[in-house]
Each structure stands twice: as C-alpha cells, then as structure tokens.
Coordinates of C-alpha atoms in Angstrom, one line a residue:
M1 CA 78.8 93.4 134.1
S2 CA 81.3 90.6 134.5
T3 CA 82.6 88.3 131.3
T4 CA 81.1 85.1 133.1
A5 CA 77.5 86.9 132.9
L6 CA 77.7 88.2 129.5
S7 CA 78.8 84.4 128.4
L8 CA 75.9 82.9 130.0
P9 CA 73.3 83.1 126.9
R10 CA 76.4 81.3 124.8
R11 CA 76.5 78.8 127.5
F12 CA 73.0 78.2 127.7
A13 CA 72.5 77.8 123.9
S14 CA 75.4 75.3 123.8
L15 CA 73.6 73.5 126.6
V16 CA 70.3 73.2 124.9
K17 CA 72.0 72.1 121.5
L18 CA 70.0 75.3 120.0
E19 CA 71.0 74.5 116.6
H20 CA 69.3 71.2 116.9
T21 CA 66.0 73.2 117.1
V22 CA 66.1 72.8 113.2
F23 CA 64.9 69.0 113.8
A24 CA 61.7 69.8 115.6
L25 CA 60.4 73.2 114.9
P26 CA 60.0 73.1 111.0
F27 CA 57.6 69.9 111.6
A28 CA 55.6 72.4 114.1
Y29 CA 55.1 74.6 111.2
V30 CA 54.4 71.5 109.2
G31 CA 51.4 70.5 111.3
A32 CA 50.2 74.2 111.8
F33 CA 50.2 74.9 107.8
L34 CA 48.2 71.5 107.3
A35 CA 45.8 72.2 109.7
A36 CA 44.9 75.7 108.7
D37 CA 45.7 74.9 105.1
G38 CA 47.8 77.6 104.6
F39 CA 49.5 80.4 107.0
P40 CA 47.7 80.1 110.3
G41 CA 48.4 83.8 110.9
V42 CA 50.7 85.8 112.6
G43 CA 49.7 85.5 116.2
P44 CA 49.4 81.6 116.5
T45 CA 52.6 81.4 114.5
V46 CA 54.4 83.5 117.3
W47 CA 52.8 81.8 119.9
L48 CA 53.6 78.4 118.5
T49 CA 57.3 79.3 118.0
L50 CA 57.4 80.6 121.5
A51 CA 55.9 77.4 122.9
M52 CA 58.3 75.3 120.9
V53 CA 61.3 77.3 122.2
G54 CA 60.0 77.1 125.7
A55 CA 59.5 73.1 125.5
R56 CA 62.7 72.1 123.6
T57 CA 64.6 74.3 126.1
L58 CA 62.8 72.5 129.3
A59 CA 63.4 69.2 127.4
M60 CA 67.0 69.9 127.0
G61 CA 67.7 71.2 130.6
L62 CA 66.1 68.3 132.1
N63 CA 67.9 65.9 129.8
R64 CA 71.5 67.4 131.1
L65 CA 70.4 67.9 134.5
I66 CA 69.0 64.2 135.0
D67 CA 72.0 63.0 133.1
A68 CA 74.9 65.1 134.6
E69 CA 76.5 62.1 136.4
L70 CA 76.3 60.0 133.4
D71 CA 77.7 62.7 131.3
A72 CA 80.5 63.3 133.6
R73 CA 81.7 59.7 133.4
N74 CA 81.3 59.8 129.4
P75 CA 84.4 61.0 127.6
R76 CA 82.4 62.3 125.0
T77 CA 80.0 64.2 127.1
A78 CA 82.4 65.4 130.2
T79 CA 83.0 68.7 128.6
R80 CA 79.2 69.6 128.6
E81 CA 78.5 72.5 130.6
I82 CA 77.4 71.0 133.9
P83 CA 80.2 68.4 134.5
S84 CA 82.7 70.8 133.3
G85 CA 81.6 73.1 135.6
A86 CA 80.6 75.7 132.9
L87 CA 77.2 75.9 134.4
S88 CA 75.8 75.0 137.7
L89 CA 73.0 73.1 138.7
A90 CA 71.2 76.1 140.1
Q91 CA 71.4 77.7 136.8
V92 CA 70.3 75.3 134.9
W93 CA 67.4 74.9 137.2
A94 CA 66.6 78.5 136.7
L95 CA 67.0 78.0 133.0
C96 CA 64.6 75.2 132.9
A97 CA 61.9 77.2 135.2
A98 CA 62.2 80.1 132.7
A99 CA 61.7 77.7 129.9
L100 CA 58.3 76.2 131.5
A101 CA 57.2 79.7 132.1
L102 CA 57.7 80.7 128.7
Y103 CA 56.0 77.4 127.3
L104 CA 53.0 77.9 129.5
V105 CA 52.5 81.6 128.6
A106 CA 52.6 80.7 125.1
A107 CA 50.4 77.5 125.2
F108 CA 47.4 79.7 126.9
Q109 CA 47.5 81.9 124.1
L110 CA 46.6 79.2 121.7
D111 CA 43.6 76.7 121.4
P112 CA 41.9 76.1 124.8
V113 CA 42.4 72.4 124.4
V114 CA 46.2 73.1 124.8
R115 CA 45.7 74.5 128.1
W116 CA 44.4 71.1 129.2
L117 CA 46.9 69.2 127.4
W118 CA 50.1 71.0 128.2
P119 CA 51.3 68.6 131.2
I120 CA 51.7 65.7 128.7
P121 CA 54.9 66.9 127.1
V122 CA 56.4 68.0 130.3
A123 CA 55.8 64.5 131.7
M124 CA 57.3 62.8 128.4
F125 CA 60.3 64.8 128.7
V126 CA 60.9 63.9 132.4
I127 CA 60.6 60.5 131.9
Y128 CA 62.9 60.2 128.8
P129 CA 66.4 60.7 130.3
Y130 CA 65.5 57.8 132.7
L131 CA 64.2 55.3 130.0
K132 CA 68.0 54.4 128.9
R133 CA 68.5 52.9 132.3
V134 CA 65.2 50.6 131.5
T135 CA 64.8 49.8 128.2
W136 CA 66.5 49.9 124.8
L137 CA 63.2 51.3 123.3
C138 CA 64.1 54.6 124.7
H139 CA 64.8 55.9 121.1
L140 CA 61.1 55.5 120.4
W141 CA 60.4 57.5 123.4
L142 CA 62.3 60.2 122.3
G143 CA 60.8 60.2 119.1
A144 CA 57.4 60.3 120.4
C145 CA 58.7 63.5 122.3
T146 CA 59.4 65.2 119.0
G147 CA 56.5 64.0 117.3
L148 CA 54.4 65.9 119.6
A149 CA 55.7 68.9 117.4
P150 CA 53.3 68.7 114.6
L151 CA 50.6 66.9 116.5
G152 CA 50.8 69.5 119.0
A153 CA 50.6 72.5 116.6
W154 CA 47.9 71.1 114.9
L155 CA 46.1 71.0 118.0
A156 CA 46.9 74.4 118.9
V157 CA 45.8 75.8 115.6
T158 CA 42.5 74.0 115.4
G159 CA 41.8 72.3 118.5
E160 CA 41.3 68.7 116.7
A161 CA 43.6 66.0 115.9
P162 CA 42.7 64.0 112.7
W163 CA 44.1 60.8 111.9
E164 CA 46.5 62.7 109.3
A165 CA 48.0 64.9 112.5
W166 CA 48.5 61.6 114.3
A167 CA 50.5 60.2 110.8
L168 CA 52.7 63.2 111.1
F169 CA 53.3 62.6 114.7
A170 CA 54.3 58.8 114.0
A171 CA 56.4 60.0 110.9
Q172 CA 58.4 62.4 112.8
G173 CA 58.8 59.9 115.9
M174 CA 60.0 57.2 113.5
W175 CA 62.4 59.4 111.7
V176 CA 64.1 60.9 114.7
A177 CA 64.1 57.5 116.4
G178 CA 65.9 56.3 113.3
F179 CA 68.7 58.9 113.2
D180 CA 68.8 58.4 117.5
L181 CA 70.0 54.8 116.6
F182 CA 72.8 56.1 114.6
Y183 CA 73.6 58.7 117.4
S184 CA 73.9 55.9 120.1
L185 CA 76.9 54.6 118.2
F186 CA 78.9 57.3 119.5
D187 CA 78.5 55.9 123.1
L188 CA 78.2 52.1 122.4
A189 CA 81.4 51.2 124.4
H190 CA 80.6 53.4 127.3
D191 CA 77.2 52.6 127.4
L192 CA 78.2 48.8 127.4
N193 CA 80.3 49.6 130.7
E194 CA 77.9 51.6 132.1
G195 CA 74.9 49.3 131.9
I196 CA 72.8 51.7 129.9
R197 CA 70.2 50.4 127.5
S198 CA 70.0 51.3 124.1
W199 CA 69.5 49.6 120.7
A200 CA 73.1 49.4 119.8
T201 CA 73.7 47.7 123.1
R202 CA 71.1 45.4 122.7
F203 CA 71.7 44.6 119.1
G204 CA 75.1 45.7 118.1
E205 CA 76.3 48.1 115.2
R206 CA 74.6 46.1 112.5
G207 CA 71.3 45.7 114.4
V208 CA 71.3 49.6 114.6
F209 CA 71.4 49.9 110.7
V210 CA 68.6 47.4 110.5
G211 CA 66.4 49.5 113.1
A212 CA 67.2 52.7 111.4
R213 CA 66.2 51.6 108.1
L214 CA 63.0 50.1 109.3
F215 CA 62.0 53.1 111.3
H216 CA 63.0 55.7 108.2
V217 CA 60.9 53.6 105.5
S218 CA 58.2 53.7 108.0
A219 CA 58.6 57.6 108.3
V220 CA 58.3 58.0 104.6
A221 CA 55.2 55.8 104.3
L222 CA 53.7 57.7 107.0
L223 CA 54.6 61.0 105.3
A224 CA 52.6 59.5 102.3
A225 CA 49.5 58.2 104.2
A226 CA 49.0 61.8 105.6
G227 CA 49.2 63.0 102.0
V228 CA 46.8 60.6 100.7
G229 CA 44.5 61.5 103.7
L230 CA 44.7 65.1 103.1
G231 CA 44.4 64.9 99.5
S232 CA 47.8 66.9 99.0
D233 CA 49.0 68.4 95.8
I234 CA 52.2 68.0 93.8
F235 CA 54.5 70.1 96.4
Y236 CA 53.4 67.8 99.2
W237 CA 54.4 64.7 97.4
L238 CA 57.7 66.5 96.0
G239 CA 58.6 67.2 99.9
V240 CA 58.0 63.4 100.6
L241 CA 60.2 62.4 97.6
A242 CA 62.7 64.7 99.0
V243 CA 62.7 63.4 102.5
A244 CA 63.0 59.8 100.9
G245 CA 65.9 60.9 98.9
L246 CA 67.7 62.8 101.7
L247 CA 67.3 59.8 103.9
L248 CA 68.7 57.5 101.1
Y249 CA 71.5 59.6 101.2
E250 CA 72.1 59.9 105.0
H251 CA 72.3 55.9 104.8
S252 CA 74.9 56.0 102.0
L253 CA 77.1 58.0 104.3
V254 CA 77.6 55.4 106.7
R255 CA 77.6 51.7 106.9
P256 CA 78.8 48.8 109.5
G257 CA 82.6 49.6 110.2
H258 CA 82.6 52.8 108.5
L259 CA 81.2 55.6 110.6
E260 CA 83.7 58.2 109.9
R261 CA 81.1 60.3 108.2
L262 CA 78.4 59.7 111.0
D263 CA 78.5 63.6 112.2
A264 CA 77.5 64.5 108.4
A265 CA 74.7 61.8 108.4
F266 CA 73.4 63.1 111.8
F267 CA 73.5 67.0 111.6
T268 CA 73.6 68.2 108.3
V269 CA 71.3 65.6 106.5
N270 CA 68.5 65.5 109.0
G271 CA 68.6 69.2 109.5
L272 CA 67.9 69.5 105.4
I273 CA 65.0 66.9 106.0
A274 CA 63.0 69.1 108.4
V275 CA 63.4 72.4 106.5
V276 CA 62.9 71.2 103.1
F277 CA 59.8 69.2 103.9
F278 CA 58.1 72.5 105.5
V279 CA 59.2 74.4 102.5
F280 CA 57.3 72.1 100.2
V281 CA 54.4 71.8 102.6
A282 CA 54.3 75.8 102.8
L283 CA 54.2 75.7 98.9
D284 CA 51.6 73.0 98.7
T285 CA 49.2 75.0 101.1
L286 CA 50.0 78.2 100.2
I287 CA 49.7 78.4 96.3
P288 CA 46.4 77.7 94.8

C-alpha cells in the first residue's frame, strides 16, 4: 500500500476538522440523556454517535467542496486539503457519499420519526456555505445546523420534541453563532475584498463583540429556561453556571483591537463548554 493511501485517513480527518466534533457531539448526548432522563441505552447511544459522525463529516465535506475556490484565494485557507491538492474533488465527494450512507444507516436504527426528518439536516448543510455570499445572518444558520444535535438526539430517543428540546436547540445555536462571530474576524480583510457577507463585514470588529455577547447571554438564558421546564436538579444548574463562567472567561481573553488570544478563546474554551455541560447533565440525570 502506498504512503499516499496510508495518509488518506489523516488528510480526511484534517479536512473535516475531526477535533471540532467536541463542539456538537456532547450536546447530542445532552439531548439524549435529558430525553431519557438518564442513560438512553447502549444501542441508541451507539447509533446516535454514528449518525452524528456521518452528519458532521457530510456537513464539513460539503462545506469544503462548495468553498474550494474561495478557500484557494484566502491566504489563511489556501493550505486546506482541496486548494493545496492534498485531496482531490473526487476523493472528497467519495467521503461525502460514505458519510451520507453512514448517517442514513444510523438514522434508520433510531426512532421512526427520524426516518422522515433526515433530509432536513442535509438540506441545511448544503445551504449554509452559500449564505455567506448572500447575508450576514449566515452565522445564525450555522448555529441552527449545530443546534440540531440536541434536538435531533431528543427526537431520536423519544420521537418527540417538547419545548425544552427546542430551547436546547436555540441555546446551542446561539452559543455556536456567538463564537462563529469571533471566528469571522480571522477573515475580515479577505471577506471585504471578496464581497463575502458576515457579521464582521457588516458591523465591524466592535459589532462582532456586541453580537457575540448578546448571543452568549441568550444561550445561557435558554439553557436556564430548559432547566426550569425540566425541573432539573442541582447538577444541571451547576452546568449552566459553568457554561456562563466559561463564556465570561472567553470574552475576557479578547477585546476590540486585541485579538492575540482569539485561538484560545475559540478552540480551548468552547471545547470545554460542551464537555463540561454534558458531564453535569449526565450527573443530573444519573444520580438519584
């Protein structure tokens, strides 16, 4: 087997930013544990995990394919796998096909309602990359795509979606949209030249900070609303407090004109938010 073939898994993992799974998968488990009021079972958890892996891989693959020409013109993204030639378009399309197949197989093992709703996430994934060419509200669409994790998991376990599940959907959506505003600052100069629509190109650097604060306050409020509706116990509320504290810390790392620690704010803190909140939810649902 050639060295090139052996390196394919590594290049595919880099393409889809496998490490960013930490932003969505823990919230899928949050939805599943809250829906089941405890551990949802080995089977549902395994199939939910596989569905999430397939869906997220598909979403990232489609994003890279649709944005390939834009990425090639952006110095920050020109080294990505497609523009650099590390992966061909045919290879990425094959990855997307495999990811879609995994998503479908896994989804059809979960609650029957999921068998009817599976096209919705796929359509949202296809639409997202084009929105930045049309509207600065694209960040909210990305948030909605990731917010499907807890909502979809709740549906997958129970076949129902009470308002608390929708509150979790909106909470994760606001959280992701908020830190995506920060992320858009990496490409502000390039996006202005390319005519890309983003919150940063519309409102500037200071507008990004205002928007991110509003979105993140909303996220905490929505998590609290879900907790009230569910009658959650102390561990859930400690989780909400932990999320609020980590978001405050994230916002303390960067300020207008001082973005040196933006990488730390984006990757480290946001990864902790998802994992820490899931741990507290798991404790809340598992401990009598």
